[in-house]
XYZ file of C-alpha atoms in Angstrom:
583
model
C -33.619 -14.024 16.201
C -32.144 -17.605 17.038
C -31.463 -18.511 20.562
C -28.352 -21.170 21.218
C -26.010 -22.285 23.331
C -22.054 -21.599 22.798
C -19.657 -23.188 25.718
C -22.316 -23.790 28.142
C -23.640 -19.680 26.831
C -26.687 -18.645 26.201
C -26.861 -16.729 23.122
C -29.264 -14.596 21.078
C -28.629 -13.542 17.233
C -30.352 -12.646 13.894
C -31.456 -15.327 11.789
C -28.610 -16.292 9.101
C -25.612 -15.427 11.825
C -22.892 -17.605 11.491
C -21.334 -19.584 14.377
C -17.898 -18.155 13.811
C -19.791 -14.425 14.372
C -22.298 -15.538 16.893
C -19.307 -17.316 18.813
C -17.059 -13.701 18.738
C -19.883 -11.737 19.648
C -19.931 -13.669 22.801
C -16.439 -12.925 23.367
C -15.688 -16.419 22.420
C -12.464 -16.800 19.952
C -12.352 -19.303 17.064
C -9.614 -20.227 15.513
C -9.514 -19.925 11.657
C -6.483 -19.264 9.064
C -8.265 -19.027 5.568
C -11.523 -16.921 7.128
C -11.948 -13.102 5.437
C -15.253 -11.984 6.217
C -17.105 -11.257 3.217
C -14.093 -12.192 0.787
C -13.046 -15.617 1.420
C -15.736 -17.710 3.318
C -14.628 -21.003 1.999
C -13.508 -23.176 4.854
C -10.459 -24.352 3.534
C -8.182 -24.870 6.453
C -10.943 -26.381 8.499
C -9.525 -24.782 11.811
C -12.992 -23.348 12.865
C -14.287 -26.466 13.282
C -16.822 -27.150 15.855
C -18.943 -29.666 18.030
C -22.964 -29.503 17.781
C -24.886 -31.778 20.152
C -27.010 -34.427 17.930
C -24.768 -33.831 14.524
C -22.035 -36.726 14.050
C -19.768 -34.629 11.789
C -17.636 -31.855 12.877
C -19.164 -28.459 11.456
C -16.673 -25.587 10.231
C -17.966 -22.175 12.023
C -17.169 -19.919 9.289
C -20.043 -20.807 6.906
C -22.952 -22.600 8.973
C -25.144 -20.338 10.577
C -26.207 -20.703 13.965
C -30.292 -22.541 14.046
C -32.627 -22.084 17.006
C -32.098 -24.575 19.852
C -28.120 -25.488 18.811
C -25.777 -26.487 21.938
C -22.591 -25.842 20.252
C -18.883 -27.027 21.694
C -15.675 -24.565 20.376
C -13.337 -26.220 22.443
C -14.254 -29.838 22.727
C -11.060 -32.779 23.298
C -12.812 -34.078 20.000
C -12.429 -30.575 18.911
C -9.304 -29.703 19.653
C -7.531 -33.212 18.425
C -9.395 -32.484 14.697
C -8.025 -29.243 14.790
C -4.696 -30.305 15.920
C -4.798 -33.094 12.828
C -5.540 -30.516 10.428
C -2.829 -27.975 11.418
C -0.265 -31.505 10.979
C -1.250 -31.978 7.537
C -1.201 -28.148 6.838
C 2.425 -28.194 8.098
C 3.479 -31.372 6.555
C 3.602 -29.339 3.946
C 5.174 -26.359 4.704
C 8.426 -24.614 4.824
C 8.985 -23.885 8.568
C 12.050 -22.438 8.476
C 10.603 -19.607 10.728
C 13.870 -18.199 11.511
C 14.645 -16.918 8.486
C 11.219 -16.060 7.959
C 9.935 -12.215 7.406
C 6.915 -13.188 8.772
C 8.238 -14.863 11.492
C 6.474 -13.467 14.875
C 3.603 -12.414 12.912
C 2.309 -15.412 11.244
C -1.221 -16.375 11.483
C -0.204 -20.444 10.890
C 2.599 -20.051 13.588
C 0.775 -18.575 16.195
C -1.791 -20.883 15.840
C 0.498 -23.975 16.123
C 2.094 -22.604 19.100
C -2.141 -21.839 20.581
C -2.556 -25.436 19.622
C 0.272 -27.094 21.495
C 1.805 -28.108 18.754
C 5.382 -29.887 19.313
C 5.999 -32.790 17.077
C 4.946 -33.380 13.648
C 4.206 -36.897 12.817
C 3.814 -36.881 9.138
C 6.848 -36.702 6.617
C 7.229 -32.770 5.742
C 7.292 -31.986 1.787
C 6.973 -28.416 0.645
C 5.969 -27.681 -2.486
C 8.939 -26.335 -4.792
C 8.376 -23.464 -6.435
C 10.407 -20.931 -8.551
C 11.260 -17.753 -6.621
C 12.088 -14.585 -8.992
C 13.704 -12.491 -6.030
C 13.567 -9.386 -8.531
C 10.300 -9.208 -8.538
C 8.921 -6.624 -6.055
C 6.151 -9.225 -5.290
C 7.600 -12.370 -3.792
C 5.825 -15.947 -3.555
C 7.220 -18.735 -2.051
C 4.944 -22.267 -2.993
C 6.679 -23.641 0.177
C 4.932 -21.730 2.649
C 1.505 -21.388 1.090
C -0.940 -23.035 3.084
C -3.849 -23.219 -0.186
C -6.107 -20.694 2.046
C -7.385 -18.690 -1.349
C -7.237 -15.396 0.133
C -4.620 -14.065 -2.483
C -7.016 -15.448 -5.084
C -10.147 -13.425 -3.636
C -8.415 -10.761 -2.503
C -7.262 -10.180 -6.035
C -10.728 -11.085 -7.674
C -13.063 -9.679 -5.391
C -11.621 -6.664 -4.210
C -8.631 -5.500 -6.376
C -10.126 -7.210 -9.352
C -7.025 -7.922 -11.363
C -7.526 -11.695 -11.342
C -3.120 -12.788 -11.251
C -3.299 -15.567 -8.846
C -5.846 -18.409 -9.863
C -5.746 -22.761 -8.175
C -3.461 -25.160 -10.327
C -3.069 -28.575 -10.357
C -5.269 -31.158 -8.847
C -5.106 -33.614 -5.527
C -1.671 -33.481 -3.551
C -0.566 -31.955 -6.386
C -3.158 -28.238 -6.149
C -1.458 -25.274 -5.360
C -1.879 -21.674 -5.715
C -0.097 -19.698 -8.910
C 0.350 -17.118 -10.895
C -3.025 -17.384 -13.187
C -2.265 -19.012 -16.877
C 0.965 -20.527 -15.852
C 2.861 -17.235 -16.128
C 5.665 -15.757 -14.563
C 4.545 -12.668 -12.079
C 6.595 -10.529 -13.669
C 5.098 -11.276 -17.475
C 1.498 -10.200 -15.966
C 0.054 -6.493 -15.375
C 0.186 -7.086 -12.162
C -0.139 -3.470 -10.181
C 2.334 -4.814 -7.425
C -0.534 -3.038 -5.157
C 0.460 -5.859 -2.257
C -3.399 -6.439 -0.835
C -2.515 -10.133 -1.282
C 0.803 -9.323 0.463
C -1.398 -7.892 3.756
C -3.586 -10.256 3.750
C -1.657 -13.680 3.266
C -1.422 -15.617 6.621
C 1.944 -16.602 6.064
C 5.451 -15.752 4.535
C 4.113 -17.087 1.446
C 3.879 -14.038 -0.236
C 5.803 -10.982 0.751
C 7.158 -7.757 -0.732
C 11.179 -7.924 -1.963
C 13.494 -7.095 0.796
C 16.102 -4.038 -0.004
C 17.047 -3.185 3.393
C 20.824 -5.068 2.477
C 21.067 -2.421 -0.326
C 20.469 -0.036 1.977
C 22.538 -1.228 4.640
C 25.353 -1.648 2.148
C 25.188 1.864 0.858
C 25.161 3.168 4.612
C 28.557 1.166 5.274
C 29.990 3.015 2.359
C 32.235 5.960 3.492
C 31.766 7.427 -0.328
C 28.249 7.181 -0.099
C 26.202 9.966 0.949
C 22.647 8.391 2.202
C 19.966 10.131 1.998
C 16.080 8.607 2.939
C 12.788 10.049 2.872
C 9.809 9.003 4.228
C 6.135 9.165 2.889
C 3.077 10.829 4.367
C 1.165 7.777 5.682
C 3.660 5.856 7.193
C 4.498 8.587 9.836
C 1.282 7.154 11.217
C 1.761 3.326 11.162
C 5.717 2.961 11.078
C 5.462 2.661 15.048
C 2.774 -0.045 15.246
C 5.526 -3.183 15.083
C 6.889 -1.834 18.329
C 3.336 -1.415 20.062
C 3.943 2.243 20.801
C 1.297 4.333 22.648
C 0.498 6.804 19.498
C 1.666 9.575 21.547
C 5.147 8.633 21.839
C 5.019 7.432 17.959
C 5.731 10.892 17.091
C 7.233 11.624 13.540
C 10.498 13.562 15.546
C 11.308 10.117 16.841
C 11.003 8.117 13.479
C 13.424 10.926 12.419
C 15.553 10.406 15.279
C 15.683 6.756 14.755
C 16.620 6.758 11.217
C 19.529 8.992 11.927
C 20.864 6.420 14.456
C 20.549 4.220 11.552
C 23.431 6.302 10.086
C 21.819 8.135 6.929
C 23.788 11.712 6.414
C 20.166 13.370 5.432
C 16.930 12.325 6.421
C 14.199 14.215 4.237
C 10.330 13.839 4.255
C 8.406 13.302 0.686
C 5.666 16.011 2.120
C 8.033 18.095 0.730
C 7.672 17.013 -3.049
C 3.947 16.529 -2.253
C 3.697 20.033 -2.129
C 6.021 20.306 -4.822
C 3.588 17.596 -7.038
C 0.750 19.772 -5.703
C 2.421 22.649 -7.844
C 3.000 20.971 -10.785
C -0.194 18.462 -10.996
C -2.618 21.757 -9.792
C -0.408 24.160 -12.560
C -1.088 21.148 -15.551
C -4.691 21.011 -14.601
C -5.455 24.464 -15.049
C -3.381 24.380 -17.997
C -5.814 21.825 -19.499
C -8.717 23.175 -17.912
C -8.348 26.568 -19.675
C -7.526 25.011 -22.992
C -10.138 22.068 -22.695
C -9.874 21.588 -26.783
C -6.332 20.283 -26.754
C -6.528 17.812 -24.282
C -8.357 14.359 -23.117
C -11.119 14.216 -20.562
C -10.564 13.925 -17.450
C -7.223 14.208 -15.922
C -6.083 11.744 -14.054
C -3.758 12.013 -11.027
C -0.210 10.347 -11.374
C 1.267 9.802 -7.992
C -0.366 6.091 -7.558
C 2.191 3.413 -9.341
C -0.181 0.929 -8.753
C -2.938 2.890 -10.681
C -0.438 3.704 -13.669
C 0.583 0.286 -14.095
C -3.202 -0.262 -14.062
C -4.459 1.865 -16.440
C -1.699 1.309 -18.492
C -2.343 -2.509 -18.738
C -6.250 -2.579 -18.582
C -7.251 0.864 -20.027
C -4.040 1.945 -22.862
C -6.521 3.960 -24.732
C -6.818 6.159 -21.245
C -3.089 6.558 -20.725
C -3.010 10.292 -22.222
C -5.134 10.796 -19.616
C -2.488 11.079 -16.612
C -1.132 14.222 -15.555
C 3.045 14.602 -16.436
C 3.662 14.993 -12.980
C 6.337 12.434 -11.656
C 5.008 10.980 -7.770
C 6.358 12.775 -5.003
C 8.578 9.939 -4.670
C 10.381 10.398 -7.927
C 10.941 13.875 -7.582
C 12.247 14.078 -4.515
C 14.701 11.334 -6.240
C 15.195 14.066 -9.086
C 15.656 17.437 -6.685
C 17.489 15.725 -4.516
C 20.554 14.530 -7.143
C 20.147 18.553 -8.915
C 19.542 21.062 -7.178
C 20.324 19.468 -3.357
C 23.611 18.166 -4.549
C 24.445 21.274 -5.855
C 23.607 23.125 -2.923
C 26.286 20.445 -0.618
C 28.798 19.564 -3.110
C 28.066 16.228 -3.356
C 28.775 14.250 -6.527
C 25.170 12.923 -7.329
C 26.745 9.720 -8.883
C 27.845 9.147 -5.228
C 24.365 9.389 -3.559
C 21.998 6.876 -2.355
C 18.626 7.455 -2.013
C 15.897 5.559 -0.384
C 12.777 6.201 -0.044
C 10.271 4.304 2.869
C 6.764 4.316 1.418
C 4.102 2.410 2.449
C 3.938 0.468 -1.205
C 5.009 -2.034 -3.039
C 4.336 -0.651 -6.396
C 7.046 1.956 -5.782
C 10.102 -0.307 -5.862
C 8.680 -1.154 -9.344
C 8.774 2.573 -9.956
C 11.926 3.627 -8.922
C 13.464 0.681 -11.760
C 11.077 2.782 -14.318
C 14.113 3.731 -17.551
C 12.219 6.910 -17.426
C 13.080 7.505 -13.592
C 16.737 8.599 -14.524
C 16.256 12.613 -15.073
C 18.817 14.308 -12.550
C 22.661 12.713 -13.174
C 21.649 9.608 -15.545
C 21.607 7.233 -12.506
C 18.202 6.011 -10.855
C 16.620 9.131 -9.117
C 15.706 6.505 -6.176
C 18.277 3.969 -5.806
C 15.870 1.779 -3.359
C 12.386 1.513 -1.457
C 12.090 -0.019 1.826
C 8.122 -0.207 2.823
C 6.992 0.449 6.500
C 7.460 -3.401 7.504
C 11.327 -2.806 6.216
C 11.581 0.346 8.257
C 10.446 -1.661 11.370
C 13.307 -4.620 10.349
C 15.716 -1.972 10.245
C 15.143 -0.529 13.362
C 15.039 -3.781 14.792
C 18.278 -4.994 13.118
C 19.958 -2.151 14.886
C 18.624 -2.266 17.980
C 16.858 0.822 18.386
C 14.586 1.522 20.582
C 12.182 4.330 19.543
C 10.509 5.254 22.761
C 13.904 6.213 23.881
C 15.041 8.734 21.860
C 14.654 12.096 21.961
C 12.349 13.703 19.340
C 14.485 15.233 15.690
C 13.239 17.345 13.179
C 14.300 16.386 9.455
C 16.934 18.250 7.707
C 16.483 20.934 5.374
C 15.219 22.350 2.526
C 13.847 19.179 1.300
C 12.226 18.189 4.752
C 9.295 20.903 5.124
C 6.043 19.826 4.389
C 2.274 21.512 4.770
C -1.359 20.227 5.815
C -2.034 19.471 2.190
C 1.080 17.691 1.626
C 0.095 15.229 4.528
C -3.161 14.002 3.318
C -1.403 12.443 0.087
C -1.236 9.575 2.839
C -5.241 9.377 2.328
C -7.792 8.759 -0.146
C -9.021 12.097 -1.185
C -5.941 13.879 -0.123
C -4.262 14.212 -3.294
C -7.387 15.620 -4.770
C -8.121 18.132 -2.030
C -4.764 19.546 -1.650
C -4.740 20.156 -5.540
C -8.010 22.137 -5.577
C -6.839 24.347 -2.336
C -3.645 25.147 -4.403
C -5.520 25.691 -7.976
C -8.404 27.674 -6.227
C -5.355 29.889 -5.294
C -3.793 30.006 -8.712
C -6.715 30.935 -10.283
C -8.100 33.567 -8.162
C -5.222 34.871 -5.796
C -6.601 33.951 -2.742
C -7.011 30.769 -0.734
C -10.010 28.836 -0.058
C -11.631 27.907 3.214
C -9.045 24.476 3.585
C -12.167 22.902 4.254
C -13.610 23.623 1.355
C -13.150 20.569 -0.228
C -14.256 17.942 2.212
C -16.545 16.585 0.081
C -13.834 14.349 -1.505
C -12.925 13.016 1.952
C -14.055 10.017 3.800
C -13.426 5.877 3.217
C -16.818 5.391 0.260
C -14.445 4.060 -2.460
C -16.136 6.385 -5.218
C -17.051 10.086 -4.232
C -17.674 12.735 -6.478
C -18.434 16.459 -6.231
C -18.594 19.524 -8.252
C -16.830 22.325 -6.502
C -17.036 26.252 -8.170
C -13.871 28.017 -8.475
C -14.267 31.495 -9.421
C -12.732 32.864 -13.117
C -12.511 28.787 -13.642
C -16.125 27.756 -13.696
C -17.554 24.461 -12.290
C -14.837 21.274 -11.644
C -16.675 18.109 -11.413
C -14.208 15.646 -9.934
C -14.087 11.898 -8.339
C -12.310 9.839 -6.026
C -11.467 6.300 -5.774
C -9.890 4.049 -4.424
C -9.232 0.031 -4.458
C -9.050 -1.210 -8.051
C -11.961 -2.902 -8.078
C -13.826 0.168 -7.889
C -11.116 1.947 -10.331
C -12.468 -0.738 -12.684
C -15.975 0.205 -12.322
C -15.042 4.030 -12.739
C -13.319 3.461 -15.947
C -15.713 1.132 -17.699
C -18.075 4.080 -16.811
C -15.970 6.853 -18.068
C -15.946 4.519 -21.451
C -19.813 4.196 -21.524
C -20.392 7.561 -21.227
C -22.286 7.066 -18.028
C -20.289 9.747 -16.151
C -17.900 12.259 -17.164
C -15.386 14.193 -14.825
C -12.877 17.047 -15.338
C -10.228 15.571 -12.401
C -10.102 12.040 -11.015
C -7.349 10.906 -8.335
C -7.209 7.296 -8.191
C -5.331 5.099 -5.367
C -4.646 1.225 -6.093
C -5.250 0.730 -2.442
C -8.218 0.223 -0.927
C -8.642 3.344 1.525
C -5.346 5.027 -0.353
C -1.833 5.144 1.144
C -2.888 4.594 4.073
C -3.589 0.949 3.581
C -0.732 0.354 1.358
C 0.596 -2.687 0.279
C 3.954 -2.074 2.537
C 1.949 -1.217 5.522
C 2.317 -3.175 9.151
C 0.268 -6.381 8.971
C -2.410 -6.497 11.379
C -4.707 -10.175 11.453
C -8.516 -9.090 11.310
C -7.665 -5.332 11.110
C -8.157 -3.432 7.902
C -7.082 -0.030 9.744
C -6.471 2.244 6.146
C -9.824 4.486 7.937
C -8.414 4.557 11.194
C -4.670 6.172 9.922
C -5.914 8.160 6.773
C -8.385 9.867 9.586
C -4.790 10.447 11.782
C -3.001 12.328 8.302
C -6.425 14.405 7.959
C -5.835 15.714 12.051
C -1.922 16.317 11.127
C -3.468 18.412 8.539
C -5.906 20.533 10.633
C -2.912 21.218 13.480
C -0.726 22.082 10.400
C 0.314 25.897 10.627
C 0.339 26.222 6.885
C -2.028 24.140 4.786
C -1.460 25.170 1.477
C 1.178 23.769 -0.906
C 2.421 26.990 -2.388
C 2.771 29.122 1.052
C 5.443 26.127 1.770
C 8.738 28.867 2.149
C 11.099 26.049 0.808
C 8.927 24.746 -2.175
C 9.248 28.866 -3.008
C 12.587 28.763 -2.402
C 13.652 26.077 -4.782
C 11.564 27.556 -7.102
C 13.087 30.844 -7.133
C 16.451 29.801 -6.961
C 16.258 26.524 -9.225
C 13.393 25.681 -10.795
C 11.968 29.473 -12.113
C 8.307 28.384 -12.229
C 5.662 25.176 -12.477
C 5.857 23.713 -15.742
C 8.635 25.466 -16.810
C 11.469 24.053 -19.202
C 13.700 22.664 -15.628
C 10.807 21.419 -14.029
C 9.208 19.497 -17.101
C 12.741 17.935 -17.367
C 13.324 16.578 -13.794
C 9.049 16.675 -12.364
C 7.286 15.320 -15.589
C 7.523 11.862 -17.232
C 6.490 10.509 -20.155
C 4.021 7.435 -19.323
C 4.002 6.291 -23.025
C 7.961 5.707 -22.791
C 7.324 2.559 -21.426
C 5.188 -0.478 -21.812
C 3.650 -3.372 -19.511
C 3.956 -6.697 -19.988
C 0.463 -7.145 -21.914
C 1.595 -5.366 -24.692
C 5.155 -6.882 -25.628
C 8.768 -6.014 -25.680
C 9.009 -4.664 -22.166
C 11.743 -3.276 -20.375
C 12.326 -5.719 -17.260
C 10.773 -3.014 -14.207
């Protein structure tokens, strides 16, 4: 232990702490913009700067550790003029047009020039110019990147797909897409962890929500929306809601005051996937000769677009099965139009999902099953949700609590965990454990493959089947280190589900944007409790998923559902590999 002195404070802390820490563990805030503890420790921005008695130089907090005997000064006038010089030259060159800013009320850089007292700028203001591809899911604007590198790390050390690298030198560096390339010419997974954990507007997920306000303002337009698992537990959090009032009946409520004629939840085509993904993987599993070890799940974009840029060879590998996205796109232009009368070619779609990846998906030429149009016409993520709301002037808290339509708004327990890491995989084993034997499982059975480690694995028993050795993961950096042990040989798996995210869903790349939080644990652990209060947790006791089977479908992997629920993965290529469509 070290003893020192913070703000007139004595403190006490291991050997190798760093000020920044030591100073928060005292309940004394620092100041930083480029900080990411463990990822990005580079002291860039040179916000956290601090005052040591006896050291001439200012010293940045976020990578000096704290020595025995230090008397150390946060908030010194020397202090607080350096930092105030620093956040000038920061903003000297950027684009402050906050009003027409997305990030605008939740930027790091302009909450900290409003803590700062900041009210003139005295040095000339030049953004950088940059080109802006605004059909790109992914959006970066050069003008308000602030060169804090966490894009970069975030993308090398955790996601570990390496797009964004440092170009050009002096006044001149910036950040970029890596190699001089256009974003859209890379394999980038549009995953969005650099989205979530940029500072600023610099880099932020394509906005839809005028599509989707010009479809509602369409009298020949019949809207319909659904809304995925996890963000029934963060769409609330840009409003500050206590979590019991930010119920799922009042996100329904509110997004029928936005005007949509139908307002649908995607647990319902979870359980649907559930059916389909669980029915192909017995299908292999029984007739292990004629197919390629293991199977992977499908619902992930992010993960496709991965495998299918870094891994080819391992493409076979995915299961058919569409996301329960896309075929909630496909059942809802067949058999729902059908059941209203509507003209399919005169329905709208949209989906809220907590990703980025899926508005790359829903562009997909293969996504066009049920009428020849898009299945999904557009994807708003969970931020978007919260714009629209605000846009209209709702006020959740206020309104009374709505259940969603039917039959494509029912969903079980095991739909709800798709939201989580682990979810996908446990909800297919409940349902294939059924398949197989006629009888459910404990729906605890499989909790093995539950919890935040980004690579489980377990071998579960299901009788008349034999032994399933499975895996979990999640983050891509981890994905990477699963696959390049699948190719050694090192480990070997019947069923892998794979999220892009770190955490799953849950801590999607469309998800509210918290400074400091990472909270993926704290709402996949809020979709596993939905799923132990659910009074059915099995995807094939879900009455409407039996319904549209029986009445439109006929049966899992039959010749209707392979047409509108399966996809061909191979129909389409990434950038890496030439002549791709533009998606």
């Amino acid at each position: 232990m070290v003893n020192a002195i913070i703000d007139g404070r004595s403190v006490s802390v291991q050997t190798g702490t760093t000020i920044l820490d030591a100073a928060q563990a005292a309940g004394i805030p620092i100041p930083h913009l480029c900080y990411l503890k463990g990822i990005n420790e580079i002291a860039a921005c040179r916000m956290c700067v601090v005052e040591i008695d006896g050291i001439e130089r200012l010293v940045t907090a976020c990578d000096n550790a704290v020595l025995e005997g230090m008397v150390i000064h946060t908030n010194s006038p020397r202090v607080r003029r350096a930092r105030r010089t620093n956040l000038r030259l920061l903003l000297s060159q950027h684009d402050t047009s906050c009003t027409t800013c997305i990030r605008s009320g939740n930027c790091e850089l302009q909450t900290l020039s409003q803590d700062l007292n900041i009210h003139y700028q005295p040095y000339a203001v030049k953004p950088e110019r940059s080109r802006i591809d605004l059909d790109a899911p992914l959006i970066r604007e050069a003008g308000k990147c602030i060169k804090c590198m966490r894009c970069v790390q975030i993308c090398d050390k955790v996601q570990n797909m390496h797009i964004w690298d440092v170009a050009g030198t002096g006044s001149r560096t910036t950040v970029d897409v890596s190699f001089n390339r256009l974003l859209k010419d890379t394999d980038c997974t549009y995953c969005g962890q650099c989205v979530t954990h940029c500072p600023t507007g610099a880099l932020t997920a394509r906005d839809d929500t005028n599509a989707v306000f010009d479809a509602l303002e369409d009298p020949n337009i019949t809207t319909v929306i659904q809304v995925a698992p996890a963000v029934r537990v963060a769409w609330a959090e840009s409003f500050g809601l206590d979590p019991a009032l930010a119920t799922t009946g009042r996100m329904v409520a509110a997004l029928r005051r936005i005007g949509f004629d139908y307002v649908f939840d995607t647990n319902f085509t979870a359980d649907l996937t559930i059916m389909e993904e669980g029915s192909e993987f017995l299908q292999r599993f029984t007739h292990k000769n004629q197919y390629r070890w293991p199977m992977f799940t499908s619902c992930c974009p992010g993960w496709v677009r991965f495998v299918k840029g870094q891994f080819p060879a391992w493409t076979e590998n995915l299961s058919t099965a569409k996301s329960p996205q896309q075929m909630f796109g496909a059942v809802a232009k067949s058999y729902f139009a059908q059941r209203k009368g509507i003209d399919p070619h005169k329905m709208f779609v949209v989906s809220v999902m907590p990703c980025i990846s899926k508005k790359s998906e829903c562009r997909l030429p293969t996504m066009r099953d049920a009428c020849g149009d898009p299945d999904v016409d557009a994807v708003l993520t969970t931020r978007e949700l919260a714009r629209l709301l605000r846009s209209e002037h709702i006020l959740p808290q206020d309104l009374p609590e709505e259940s969603f339509d039917s039959p494509l708004g029912s969903g079980t327990g095991a739909a709800v965990i798709f939201g989580a890491t682990g979810g996908v995989m446990d909800a297919a084993l409940r349902s294939a454990y059924f398949l197989v034997t006629g009888a459910n499982p404990d729906p605890d059975a499989f909790a093995q493959v539950r919890g935040n480690r980004p690579w489980k694995e377990a071998v579960f028993t299901i009788p008349g089947a034999g032994e399933v050795r499975v895996a979990v993961v999640s983050g891509l950096g981890s994905t990477r280190q699963l696959m390049e042990a699948l190719e050694k040989g090192q480990v070997s798996y019947d069923f892998v589900e794979v999220m892009a995210c770190p955490g799953g869903c849950a801590g999607g790349g469309g998800q509210p944007i918290h400074e400091g939080a990472e909270l993926a644990a704290e709402r996949g652990q809020r979709l596993w409790q939905l799923d132990a209060a659910s009074g059915i947790r099995f995807s094939h006791e879900n009455p409407e998923i039996q319904a549209l089977y029986r009445e439109f479908l006929g049966k899992p992997l039959g010749k209707a559902s392979h047409h509108l629920l399966h996809t061909d993965h191979l129909a389409w290529r990434m950038p890496s590999s030439g002549n791709s469509p533009e998606i």
